[in-house]
Coordinates of C-alpha atoms in Angstrom, one line a residue:
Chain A
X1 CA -2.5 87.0 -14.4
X2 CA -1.9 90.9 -13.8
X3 CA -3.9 93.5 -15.2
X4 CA -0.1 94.4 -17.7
X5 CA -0.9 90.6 -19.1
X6 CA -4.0 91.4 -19.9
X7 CA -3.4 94.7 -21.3
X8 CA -1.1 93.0 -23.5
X9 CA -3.8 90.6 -24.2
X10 CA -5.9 93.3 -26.1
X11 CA -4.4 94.0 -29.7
X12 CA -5.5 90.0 -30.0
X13 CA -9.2 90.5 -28.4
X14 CA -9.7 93.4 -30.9
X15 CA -8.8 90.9 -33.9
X16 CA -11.0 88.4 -31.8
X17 CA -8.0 85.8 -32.4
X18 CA -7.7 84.8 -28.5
X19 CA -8.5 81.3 -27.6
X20 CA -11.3 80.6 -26.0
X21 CA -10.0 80.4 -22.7
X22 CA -7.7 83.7 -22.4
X23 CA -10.7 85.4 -24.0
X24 CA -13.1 84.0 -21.4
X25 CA -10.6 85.2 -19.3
X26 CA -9.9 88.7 -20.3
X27 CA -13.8 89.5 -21.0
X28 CA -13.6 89.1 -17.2
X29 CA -11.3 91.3 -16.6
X30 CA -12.6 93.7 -18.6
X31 CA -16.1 93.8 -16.8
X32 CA -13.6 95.5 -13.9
X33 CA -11.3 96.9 -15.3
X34 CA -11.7 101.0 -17.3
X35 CA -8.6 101.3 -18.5
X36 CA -8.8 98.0 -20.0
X37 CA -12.1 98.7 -21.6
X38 CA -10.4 102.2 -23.2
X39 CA -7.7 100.4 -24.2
X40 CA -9.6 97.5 -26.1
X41 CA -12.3 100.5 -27.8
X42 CA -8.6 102.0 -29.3
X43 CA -7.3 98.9 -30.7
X44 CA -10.9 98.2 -31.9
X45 CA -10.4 101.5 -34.2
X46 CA -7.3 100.3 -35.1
X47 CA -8.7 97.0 -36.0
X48 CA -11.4 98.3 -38.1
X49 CA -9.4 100.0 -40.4
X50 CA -7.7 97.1 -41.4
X51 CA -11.4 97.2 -43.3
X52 CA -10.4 99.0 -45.9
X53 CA -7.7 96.6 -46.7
X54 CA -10.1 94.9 -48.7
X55 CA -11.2 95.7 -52.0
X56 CA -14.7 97.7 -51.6
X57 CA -17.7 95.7 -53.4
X58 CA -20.7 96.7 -54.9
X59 CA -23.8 94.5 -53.0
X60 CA -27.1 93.8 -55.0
X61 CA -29.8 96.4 -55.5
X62 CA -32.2 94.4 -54.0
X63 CA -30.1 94.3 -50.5
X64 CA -31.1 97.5 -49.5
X65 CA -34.7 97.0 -50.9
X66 CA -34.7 94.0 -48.6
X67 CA -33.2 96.1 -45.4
X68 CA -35.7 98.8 -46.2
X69 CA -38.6 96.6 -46.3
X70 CA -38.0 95.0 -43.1
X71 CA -37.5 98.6 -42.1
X72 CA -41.3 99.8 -42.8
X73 CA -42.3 96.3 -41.9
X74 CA -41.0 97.0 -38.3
X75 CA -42.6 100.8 -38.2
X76 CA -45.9 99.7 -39.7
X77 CA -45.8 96.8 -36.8
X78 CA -44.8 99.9 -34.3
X79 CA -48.2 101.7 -35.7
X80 CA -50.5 97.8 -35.8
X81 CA -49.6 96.5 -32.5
X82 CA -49.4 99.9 -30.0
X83 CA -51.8 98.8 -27.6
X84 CA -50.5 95.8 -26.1
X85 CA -46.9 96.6 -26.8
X86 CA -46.4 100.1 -25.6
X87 CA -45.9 101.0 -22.1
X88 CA -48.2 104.2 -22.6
X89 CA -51.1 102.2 -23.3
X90 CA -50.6 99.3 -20.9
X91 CA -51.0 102.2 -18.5
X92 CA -54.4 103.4 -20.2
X93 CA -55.5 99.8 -20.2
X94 CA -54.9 99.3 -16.3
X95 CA -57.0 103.0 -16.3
X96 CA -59.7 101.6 -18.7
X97 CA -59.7 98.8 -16.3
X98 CA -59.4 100.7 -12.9
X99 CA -62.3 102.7 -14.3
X100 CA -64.3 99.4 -14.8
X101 CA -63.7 98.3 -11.5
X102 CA -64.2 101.3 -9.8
X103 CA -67.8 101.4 -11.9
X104 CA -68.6 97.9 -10.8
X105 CA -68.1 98.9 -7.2
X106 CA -69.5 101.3 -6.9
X107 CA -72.5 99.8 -8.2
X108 CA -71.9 97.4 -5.6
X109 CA -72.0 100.0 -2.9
X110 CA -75.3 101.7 -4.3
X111 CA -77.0 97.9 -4.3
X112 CA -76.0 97.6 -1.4
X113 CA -77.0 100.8 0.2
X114 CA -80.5 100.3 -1.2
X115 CA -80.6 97.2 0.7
X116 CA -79.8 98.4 3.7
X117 CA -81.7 101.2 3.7
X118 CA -84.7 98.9 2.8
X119 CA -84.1 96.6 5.7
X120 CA -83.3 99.5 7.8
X121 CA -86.8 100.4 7.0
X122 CA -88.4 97.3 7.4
X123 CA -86.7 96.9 11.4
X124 CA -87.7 100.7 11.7
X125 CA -91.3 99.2 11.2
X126 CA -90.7 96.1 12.7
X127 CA -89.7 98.4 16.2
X128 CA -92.1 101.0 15.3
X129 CA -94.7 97.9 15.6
X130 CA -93.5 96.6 18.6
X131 CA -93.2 99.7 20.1
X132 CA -97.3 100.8 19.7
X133 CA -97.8 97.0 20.7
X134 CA -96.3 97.7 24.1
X135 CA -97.3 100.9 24.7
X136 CA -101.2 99.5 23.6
X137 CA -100.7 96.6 25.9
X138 CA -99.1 98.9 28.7
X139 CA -101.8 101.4 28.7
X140 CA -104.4 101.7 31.7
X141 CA -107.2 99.0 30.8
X142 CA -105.6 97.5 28.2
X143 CA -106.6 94.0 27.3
X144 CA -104.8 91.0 25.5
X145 CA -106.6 87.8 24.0
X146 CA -105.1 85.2 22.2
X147 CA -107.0 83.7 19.0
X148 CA -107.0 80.2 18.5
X149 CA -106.7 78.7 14.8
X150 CA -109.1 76.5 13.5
X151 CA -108.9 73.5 11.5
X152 CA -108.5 75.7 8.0
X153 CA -105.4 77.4 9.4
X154 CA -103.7 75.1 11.6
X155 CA -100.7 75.8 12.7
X156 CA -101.4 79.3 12.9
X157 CA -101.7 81.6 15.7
X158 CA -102.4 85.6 16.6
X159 CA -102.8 88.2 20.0
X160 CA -104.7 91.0 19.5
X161 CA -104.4 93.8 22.0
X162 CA -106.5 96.8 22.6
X163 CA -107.3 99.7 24.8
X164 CA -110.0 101.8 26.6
X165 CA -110.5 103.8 23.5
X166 CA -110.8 100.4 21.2
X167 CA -107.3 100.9 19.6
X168 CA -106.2 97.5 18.8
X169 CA -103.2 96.2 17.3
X170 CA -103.5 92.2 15.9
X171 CA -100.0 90.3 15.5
X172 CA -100.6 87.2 13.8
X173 CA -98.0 84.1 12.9
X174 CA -97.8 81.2 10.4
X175 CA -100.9 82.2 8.5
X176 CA -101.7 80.0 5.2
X177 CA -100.7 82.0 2.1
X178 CA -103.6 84.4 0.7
X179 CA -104.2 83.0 -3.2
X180 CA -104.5 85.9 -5.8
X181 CA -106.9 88.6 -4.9
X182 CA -107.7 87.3 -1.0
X183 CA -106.8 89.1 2.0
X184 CA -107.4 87.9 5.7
X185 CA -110.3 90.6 6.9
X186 CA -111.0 90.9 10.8
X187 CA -114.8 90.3 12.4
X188 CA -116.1 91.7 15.5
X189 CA -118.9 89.8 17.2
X190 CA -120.9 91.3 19.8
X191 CA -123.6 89.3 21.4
X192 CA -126.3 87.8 18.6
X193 CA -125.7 90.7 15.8
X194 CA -124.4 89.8 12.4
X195 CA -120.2 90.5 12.4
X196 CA -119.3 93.8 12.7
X197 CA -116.5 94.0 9.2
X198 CA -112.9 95.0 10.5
X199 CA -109.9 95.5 8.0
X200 CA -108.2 93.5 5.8
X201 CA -104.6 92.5 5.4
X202 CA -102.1 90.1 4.2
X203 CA -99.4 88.0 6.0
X204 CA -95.6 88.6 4.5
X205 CA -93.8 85.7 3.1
X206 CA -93.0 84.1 6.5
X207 CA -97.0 83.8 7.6
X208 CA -96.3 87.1 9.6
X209 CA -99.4 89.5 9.7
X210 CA -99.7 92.5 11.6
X211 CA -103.2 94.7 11.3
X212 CA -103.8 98.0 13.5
X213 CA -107.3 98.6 14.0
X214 CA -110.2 101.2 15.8
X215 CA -112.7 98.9 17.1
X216 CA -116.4 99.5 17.2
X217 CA -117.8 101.2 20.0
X218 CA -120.4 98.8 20.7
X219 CA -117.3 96.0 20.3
X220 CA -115.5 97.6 23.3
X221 CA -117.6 95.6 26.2
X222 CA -116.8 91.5 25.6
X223 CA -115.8 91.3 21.9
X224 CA -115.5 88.4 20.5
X225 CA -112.9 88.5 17.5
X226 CA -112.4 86.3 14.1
X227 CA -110.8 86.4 11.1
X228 CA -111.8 84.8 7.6
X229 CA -110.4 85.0 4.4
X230 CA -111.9 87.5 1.9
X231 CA -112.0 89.0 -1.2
X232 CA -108.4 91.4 -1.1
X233 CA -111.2 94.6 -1.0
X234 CA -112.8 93.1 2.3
X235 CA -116.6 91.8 2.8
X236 CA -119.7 93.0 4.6
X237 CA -120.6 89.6 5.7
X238 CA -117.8 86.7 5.9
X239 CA -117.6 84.2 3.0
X240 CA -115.3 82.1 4.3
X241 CA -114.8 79.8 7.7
X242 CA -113.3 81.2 10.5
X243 CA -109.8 80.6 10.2
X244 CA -108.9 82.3 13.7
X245 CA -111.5 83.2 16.9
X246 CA -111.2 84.0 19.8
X247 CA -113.8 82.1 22.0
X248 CA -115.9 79.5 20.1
X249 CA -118.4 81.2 18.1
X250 CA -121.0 80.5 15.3
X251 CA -122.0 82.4 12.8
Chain B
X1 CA -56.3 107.2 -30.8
X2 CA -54.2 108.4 -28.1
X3 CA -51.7 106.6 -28.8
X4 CA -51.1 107.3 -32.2
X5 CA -51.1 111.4 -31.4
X6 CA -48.4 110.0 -28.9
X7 CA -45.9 108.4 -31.3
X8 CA -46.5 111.2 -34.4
X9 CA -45.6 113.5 -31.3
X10 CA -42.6 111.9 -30.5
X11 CA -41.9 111.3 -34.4
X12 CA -42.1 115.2 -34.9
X13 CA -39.9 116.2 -32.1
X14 CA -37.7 114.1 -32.2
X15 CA -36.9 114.7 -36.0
X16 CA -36.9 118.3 -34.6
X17 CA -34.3 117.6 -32.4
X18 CA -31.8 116.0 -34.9
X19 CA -32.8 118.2 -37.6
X20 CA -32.0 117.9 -41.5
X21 CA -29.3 115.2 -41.9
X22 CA -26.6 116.9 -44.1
X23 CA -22.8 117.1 -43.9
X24 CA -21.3 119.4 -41.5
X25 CA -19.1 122.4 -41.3
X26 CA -17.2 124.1 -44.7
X27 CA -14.4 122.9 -46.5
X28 CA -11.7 121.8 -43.7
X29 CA -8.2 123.4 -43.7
X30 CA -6.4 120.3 -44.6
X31 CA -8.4 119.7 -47.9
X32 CA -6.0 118.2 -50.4
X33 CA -7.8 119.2 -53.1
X34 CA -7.9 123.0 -52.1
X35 CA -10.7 125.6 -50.6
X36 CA -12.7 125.0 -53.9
X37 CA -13.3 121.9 -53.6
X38 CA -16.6 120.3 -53.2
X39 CA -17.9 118.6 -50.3
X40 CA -16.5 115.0 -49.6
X41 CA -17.4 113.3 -46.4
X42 CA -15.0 110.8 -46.5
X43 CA -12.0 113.5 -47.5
X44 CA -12.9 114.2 -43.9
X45 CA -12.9 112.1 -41.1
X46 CA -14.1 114.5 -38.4
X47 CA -17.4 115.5 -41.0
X48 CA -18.0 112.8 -41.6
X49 CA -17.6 111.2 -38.0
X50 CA -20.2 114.0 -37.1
X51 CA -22.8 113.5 -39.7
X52 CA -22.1 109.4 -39.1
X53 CA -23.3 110.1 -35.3
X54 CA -26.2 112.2 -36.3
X55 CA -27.4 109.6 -39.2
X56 CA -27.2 107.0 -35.4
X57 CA -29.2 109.3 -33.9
X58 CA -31.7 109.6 -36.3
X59 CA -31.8 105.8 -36.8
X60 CA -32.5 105.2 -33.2
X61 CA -35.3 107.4 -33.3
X62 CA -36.8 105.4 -35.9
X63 CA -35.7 107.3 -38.9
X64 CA -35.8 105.1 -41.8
X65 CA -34.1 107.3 -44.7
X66 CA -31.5 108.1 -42.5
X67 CA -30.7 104.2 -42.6
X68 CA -30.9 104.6 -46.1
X69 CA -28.4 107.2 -45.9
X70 CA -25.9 105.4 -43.6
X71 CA -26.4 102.0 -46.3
X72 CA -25.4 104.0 -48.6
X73 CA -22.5 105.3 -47.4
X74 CA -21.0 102.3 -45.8
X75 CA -22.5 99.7 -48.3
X76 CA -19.3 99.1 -50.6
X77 CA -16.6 98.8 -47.9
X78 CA -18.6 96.6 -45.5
X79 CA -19.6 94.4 -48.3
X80 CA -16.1 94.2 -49.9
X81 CA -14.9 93.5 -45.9
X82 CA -17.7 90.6 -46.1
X83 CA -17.1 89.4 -49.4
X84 CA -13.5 89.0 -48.0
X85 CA -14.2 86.9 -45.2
X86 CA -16.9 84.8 -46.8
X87 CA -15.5 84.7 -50.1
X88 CA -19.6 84.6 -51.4
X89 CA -21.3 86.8 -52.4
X90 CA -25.0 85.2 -51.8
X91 CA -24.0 85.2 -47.7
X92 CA -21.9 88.5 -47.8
X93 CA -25.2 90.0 -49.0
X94 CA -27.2 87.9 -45.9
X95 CA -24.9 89.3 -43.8
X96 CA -25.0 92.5 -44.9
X97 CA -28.6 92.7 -44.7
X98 CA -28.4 91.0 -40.9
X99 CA -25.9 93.9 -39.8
X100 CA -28.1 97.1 -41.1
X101 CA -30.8 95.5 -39.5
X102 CA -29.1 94.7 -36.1
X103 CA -28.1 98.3 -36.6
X104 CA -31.5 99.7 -37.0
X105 CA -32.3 97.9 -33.9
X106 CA -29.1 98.9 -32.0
X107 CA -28.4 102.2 -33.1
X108 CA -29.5 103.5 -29.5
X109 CA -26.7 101.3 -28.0
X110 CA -24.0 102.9 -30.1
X111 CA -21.8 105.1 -27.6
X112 CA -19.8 108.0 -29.1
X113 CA -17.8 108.1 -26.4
X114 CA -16.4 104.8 -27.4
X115 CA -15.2 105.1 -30.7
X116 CA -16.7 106.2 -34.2
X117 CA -19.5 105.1 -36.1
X118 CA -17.3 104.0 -38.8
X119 CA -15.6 101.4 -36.0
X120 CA -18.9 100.5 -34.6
X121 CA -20.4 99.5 -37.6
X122 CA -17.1 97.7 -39.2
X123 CA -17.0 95.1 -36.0
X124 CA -20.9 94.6 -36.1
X125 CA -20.1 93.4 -39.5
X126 CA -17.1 91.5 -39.1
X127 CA -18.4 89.8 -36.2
X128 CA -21.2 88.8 -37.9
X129 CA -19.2 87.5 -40.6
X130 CA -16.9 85.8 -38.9
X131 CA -19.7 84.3 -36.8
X132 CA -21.1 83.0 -40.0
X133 CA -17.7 81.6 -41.6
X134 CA -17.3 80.2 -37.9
X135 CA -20.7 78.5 -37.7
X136 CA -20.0 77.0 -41.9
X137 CA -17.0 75.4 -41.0
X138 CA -16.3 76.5 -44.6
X139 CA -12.8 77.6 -44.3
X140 CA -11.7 75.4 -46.6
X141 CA -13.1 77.5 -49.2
X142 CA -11.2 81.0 -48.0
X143 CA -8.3 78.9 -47.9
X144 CA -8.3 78.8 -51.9
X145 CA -6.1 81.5 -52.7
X146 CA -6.6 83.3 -55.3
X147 CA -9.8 81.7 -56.0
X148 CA -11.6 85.2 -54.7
X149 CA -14.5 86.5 -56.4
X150 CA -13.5 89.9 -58.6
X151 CA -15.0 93.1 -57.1
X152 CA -17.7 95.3 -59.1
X153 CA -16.7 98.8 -60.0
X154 CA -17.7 101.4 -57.9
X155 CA -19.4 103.8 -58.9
X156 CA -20.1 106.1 -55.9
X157 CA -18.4 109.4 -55.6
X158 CA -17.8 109.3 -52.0
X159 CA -16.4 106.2 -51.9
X160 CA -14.1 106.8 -54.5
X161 CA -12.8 109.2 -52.6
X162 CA -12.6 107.4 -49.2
X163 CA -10.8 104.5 -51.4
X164 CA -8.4 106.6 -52.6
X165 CA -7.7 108.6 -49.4
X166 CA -8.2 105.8 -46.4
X167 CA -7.6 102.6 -48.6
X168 CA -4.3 104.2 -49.7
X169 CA -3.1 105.0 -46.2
X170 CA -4.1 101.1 -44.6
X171 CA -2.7 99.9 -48.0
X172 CA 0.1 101.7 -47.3
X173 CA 1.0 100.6 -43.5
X174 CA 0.2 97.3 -44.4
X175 CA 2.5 97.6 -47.0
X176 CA 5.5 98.6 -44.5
X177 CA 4.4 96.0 -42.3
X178 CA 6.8 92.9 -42.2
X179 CA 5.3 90.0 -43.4
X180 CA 5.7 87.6 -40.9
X181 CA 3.6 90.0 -38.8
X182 CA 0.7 91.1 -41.2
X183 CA 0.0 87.2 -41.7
X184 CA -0.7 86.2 -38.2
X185 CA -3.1 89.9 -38.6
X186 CA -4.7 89.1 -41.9
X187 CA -5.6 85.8 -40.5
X188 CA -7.1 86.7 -37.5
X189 CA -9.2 89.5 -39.3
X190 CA -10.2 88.4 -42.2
X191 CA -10.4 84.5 -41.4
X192 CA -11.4 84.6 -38.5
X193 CA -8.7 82.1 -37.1
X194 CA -7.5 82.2 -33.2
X195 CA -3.7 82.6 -32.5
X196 CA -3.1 78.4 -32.0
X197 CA -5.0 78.2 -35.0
X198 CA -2.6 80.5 -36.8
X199 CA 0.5 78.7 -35.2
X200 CA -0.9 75.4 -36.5
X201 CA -1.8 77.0 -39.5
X202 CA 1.9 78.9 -40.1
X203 CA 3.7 76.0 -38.1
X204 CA 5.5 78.4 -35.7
X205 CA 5.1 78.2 -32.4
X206 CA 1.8 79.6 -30.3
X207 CA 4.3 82.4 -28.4
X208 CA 5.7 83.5 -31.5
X209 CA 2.1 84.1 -33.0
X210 CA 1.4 85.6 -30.4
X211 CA 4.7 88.2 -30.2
X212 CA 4.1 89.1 -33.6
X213 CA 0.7 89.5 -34.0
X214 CA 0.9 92.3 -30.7
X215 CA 4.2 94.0 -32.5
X216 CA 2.4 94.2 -36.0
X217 CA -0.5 95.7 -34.4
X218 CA 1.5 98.4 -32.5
X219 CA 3.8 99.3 -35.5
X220 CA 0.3 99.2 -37.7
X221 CA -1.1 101.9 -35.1
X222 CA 2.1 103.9 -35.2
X223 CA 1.9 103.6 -39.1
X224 CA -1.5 104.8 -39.7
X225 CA -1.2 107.5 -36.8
X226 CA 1.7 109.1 -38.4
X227 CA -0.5 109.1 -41.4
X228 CA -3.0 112.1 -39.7
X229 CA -6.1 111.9 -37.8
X230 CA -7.9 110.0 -40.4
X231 CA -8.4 106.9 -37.7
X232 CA -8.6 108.6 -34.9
X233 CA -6.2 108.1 -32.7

């Protein structure tokens, strides 16, 4: 078919009396064709007054009652439903929501930060530790002596190192847990005198224990060291066995 | 909250923008009835066209009285076209009621570019109509002639005046029109029936439907153009 058969095809489309197939047909050609679509919107008019060939009625009352209800229904439902519906506030939900997960990270990041700084802090000590420990064992004169655990802390083991001037640094390993209100407190010995008290400390959660010390004067010459377990405000005299030494010793 | 600041806003403006809904212009030139006479809408096509348009615009921004307004304006000759093609008045009220609301929904699609209001809304309700009569089956019941319900008076003003004024000029063409082609038309239109339904119905041959259902509409458009610009053409 030509575009004049389907112009002529028009006065029928507007009274929608085509058959199905020529309509299917010219709805297709419409979809391309302008002057077509022009042509069908005229006859439409012409079509529609063919209205007013019959008589004008009178519909219920309650018609437009029933239009106008549905009417407010739909606005009131405009007014009900606005935030899921509305393009406006799906935006200001993804905002509410954006705001939320920018909160929630950015909590993230300050946890996190703290962490960091915290274990920065902790490998600062760590170094600043191991630093003194060198430098202590490094230094003219220095000594290093190993102390041997004893049956109440077996697996455990420590290295105290000291210098000229009796500055001494004890790194001990896989020390027993200190109960509630105990503390591991270092002893000097020196020859037959009673134990000269050191300080106390406690080991971190992995046995770790690391004490800095000055030593006694009289201690400097051929000390002999130990370490008890002791009240957490340290002892005059040890209470405890010797859970570390240095050479064998009695008290 | 926001929101609801939102829509009033838009509400405000936009009933801003369309302003008051009320007829247009003075009394037109071609007034029948003389300079003195009151305003009709539907003495004038072009007025009424306008304030039709504007009455769309309102209703697509949500105006409900201005759907009140176009209801009742157009209630009376889209519910006589109704009652004509479904011969009941219980479904030419259903249908009715279906078209305003399609309209309140659809009002933004409405193109002035395309046609008048008066057009637009007469094939929403015919189509609906005849979609319904369609989807009964119920033919058989339009077929008894004669057997039509008998319209209320009308009591409304304006469409007194369109029924004397319009109605008399389609009545009119009709009237001129031969009858073997306003048949095929009256059929199509008001019954909804497809040309080879008309030839079975008529017993004439498909191509002869066809011939005279195109030359009836051409001589109606000549007949009702030479009639003025009431249509619009």
């Amino acid at each position: 078919m030509v575009h004049d058969d389907y112009k002529e095809m028009i006065p029928a489309r507007a009274l929608s009396a085509l058959d199905a197939a020529e309509a299917q047909a010219l709805n297709e050609h419409l979809e391309n064709c302008a002057e077509c679509r022009k042509e069908l919107d005229e006859w439409q008019a012409t079509a529609a007054a063919l209205a007013l060939g019959a008589n004008p009625s009178e519909p219920s009352p309650q018609v437009r009652e029933r239009i106008l209800d549905e009417v407010r229904k739909d606005l009131s439902e405009d007014k009900v439903v606005p935030f899921r519906s509305t393009p406006r506030n799906l935006w200001s939900s993804f905002g509410s929501l954006g705001a939320m997960a920018a909160a929630v990270l950015f909590t993230v990041l300050i946890v996190g930060l703290i962490v960091l700084w915290r274990q920065n802090n902790a490998v600062q000590a760590e170094l600043q530790q191991s630093r003194e420990f060198v430098q202590l064992v490094t230094s003219p004169g220095a000594r290093v002596t190993e102390l041997r655990a004893t049956d109440a802390a077996a697996s455990a083991s420590a290295t105290i190192a000291y210098d000229r001037n009796g500055r001494a640094i004890l790194l001990a390993s896989n020390l027993p847990k200190v109960p509630q209100g105990k503390a591991y407190q270092l002893w000097f010995l020196v020859g037959h005198a009673p134990p000269t008290p050191g300080k106390t400390f406690a080991p971190d959660s992995s046995g770790q224990g690391v004490l800095k010390e000055q030593m006694p004067r009289e201690a400097l010459d051929s000390p002999v060291f130990a370490i008890t377990l002791e009240p957490a405000g340290g002892s005059t005299t040890p209470t405890s066995p010797i859970y570390l030494h240095s050479v064998s010793i009695n008290f | 909250m926001r929101f609801r600041t939102f829509i009033s806003a838009t509400r405000s403006r936009s009933r801003k923008q369309i302003g008051p809904i009320r007829p247009i212009g003075p009394i037109f030139p071609r007034n029948p009835s003389g300079p003195w006479c009151p305003y009709i809408p539907s003495l004038h096509p072009e007025a009424a066209q306008d304030s039709d348009i504007l009455l769309l615009k309102a209703i697509a921004a949500r105006d409900e009285a201005a759907l009140a307004q176009l209801y009742d304006r157009y209630r009376t000759i889209l519910f006589g076209l109704l009652m004509r093609i479904l011969n009941n008045r219980e479904e030419a009220e259903d249908v009715l009621q279906e078209t305003f609301l399609q309209v309140w929904r659809k009002a933004a699609d409405f193109d002035e570019t395309r046609g008048r209001p008066f057009t637009w809304l007469v094939t929403l309700a015919r189509s609906r109509g005849i979609d319904r009569l369609r989807t009964q089956a119920s033919r058989e019941r339009v077929a008894e002639a004669g057997a039509r319900e008998v319209s209320e008076e009308i009591s409304d003003a304006a469409t007194d005046a369109f029924k004397s004024e319009q109605r008399g000029l389609v009545s009119d063409a009709l009237a001129k029109l031969p009858d073997e082609q306003k048949r095929p038309i009256m059929l199509a239109y008001f019954d909804g029936l497809t040309q080879s339904e008309i030839a079975t119905r008529l017993g004439a041959p498909l191509g002869t439907v066809k011939t005279r259902m195109r030359t009836g509409m051409i001589r109606l458009r000549e007949l009702l153009a030479g009639q003025g610009e009431s249509f619009g053409f």
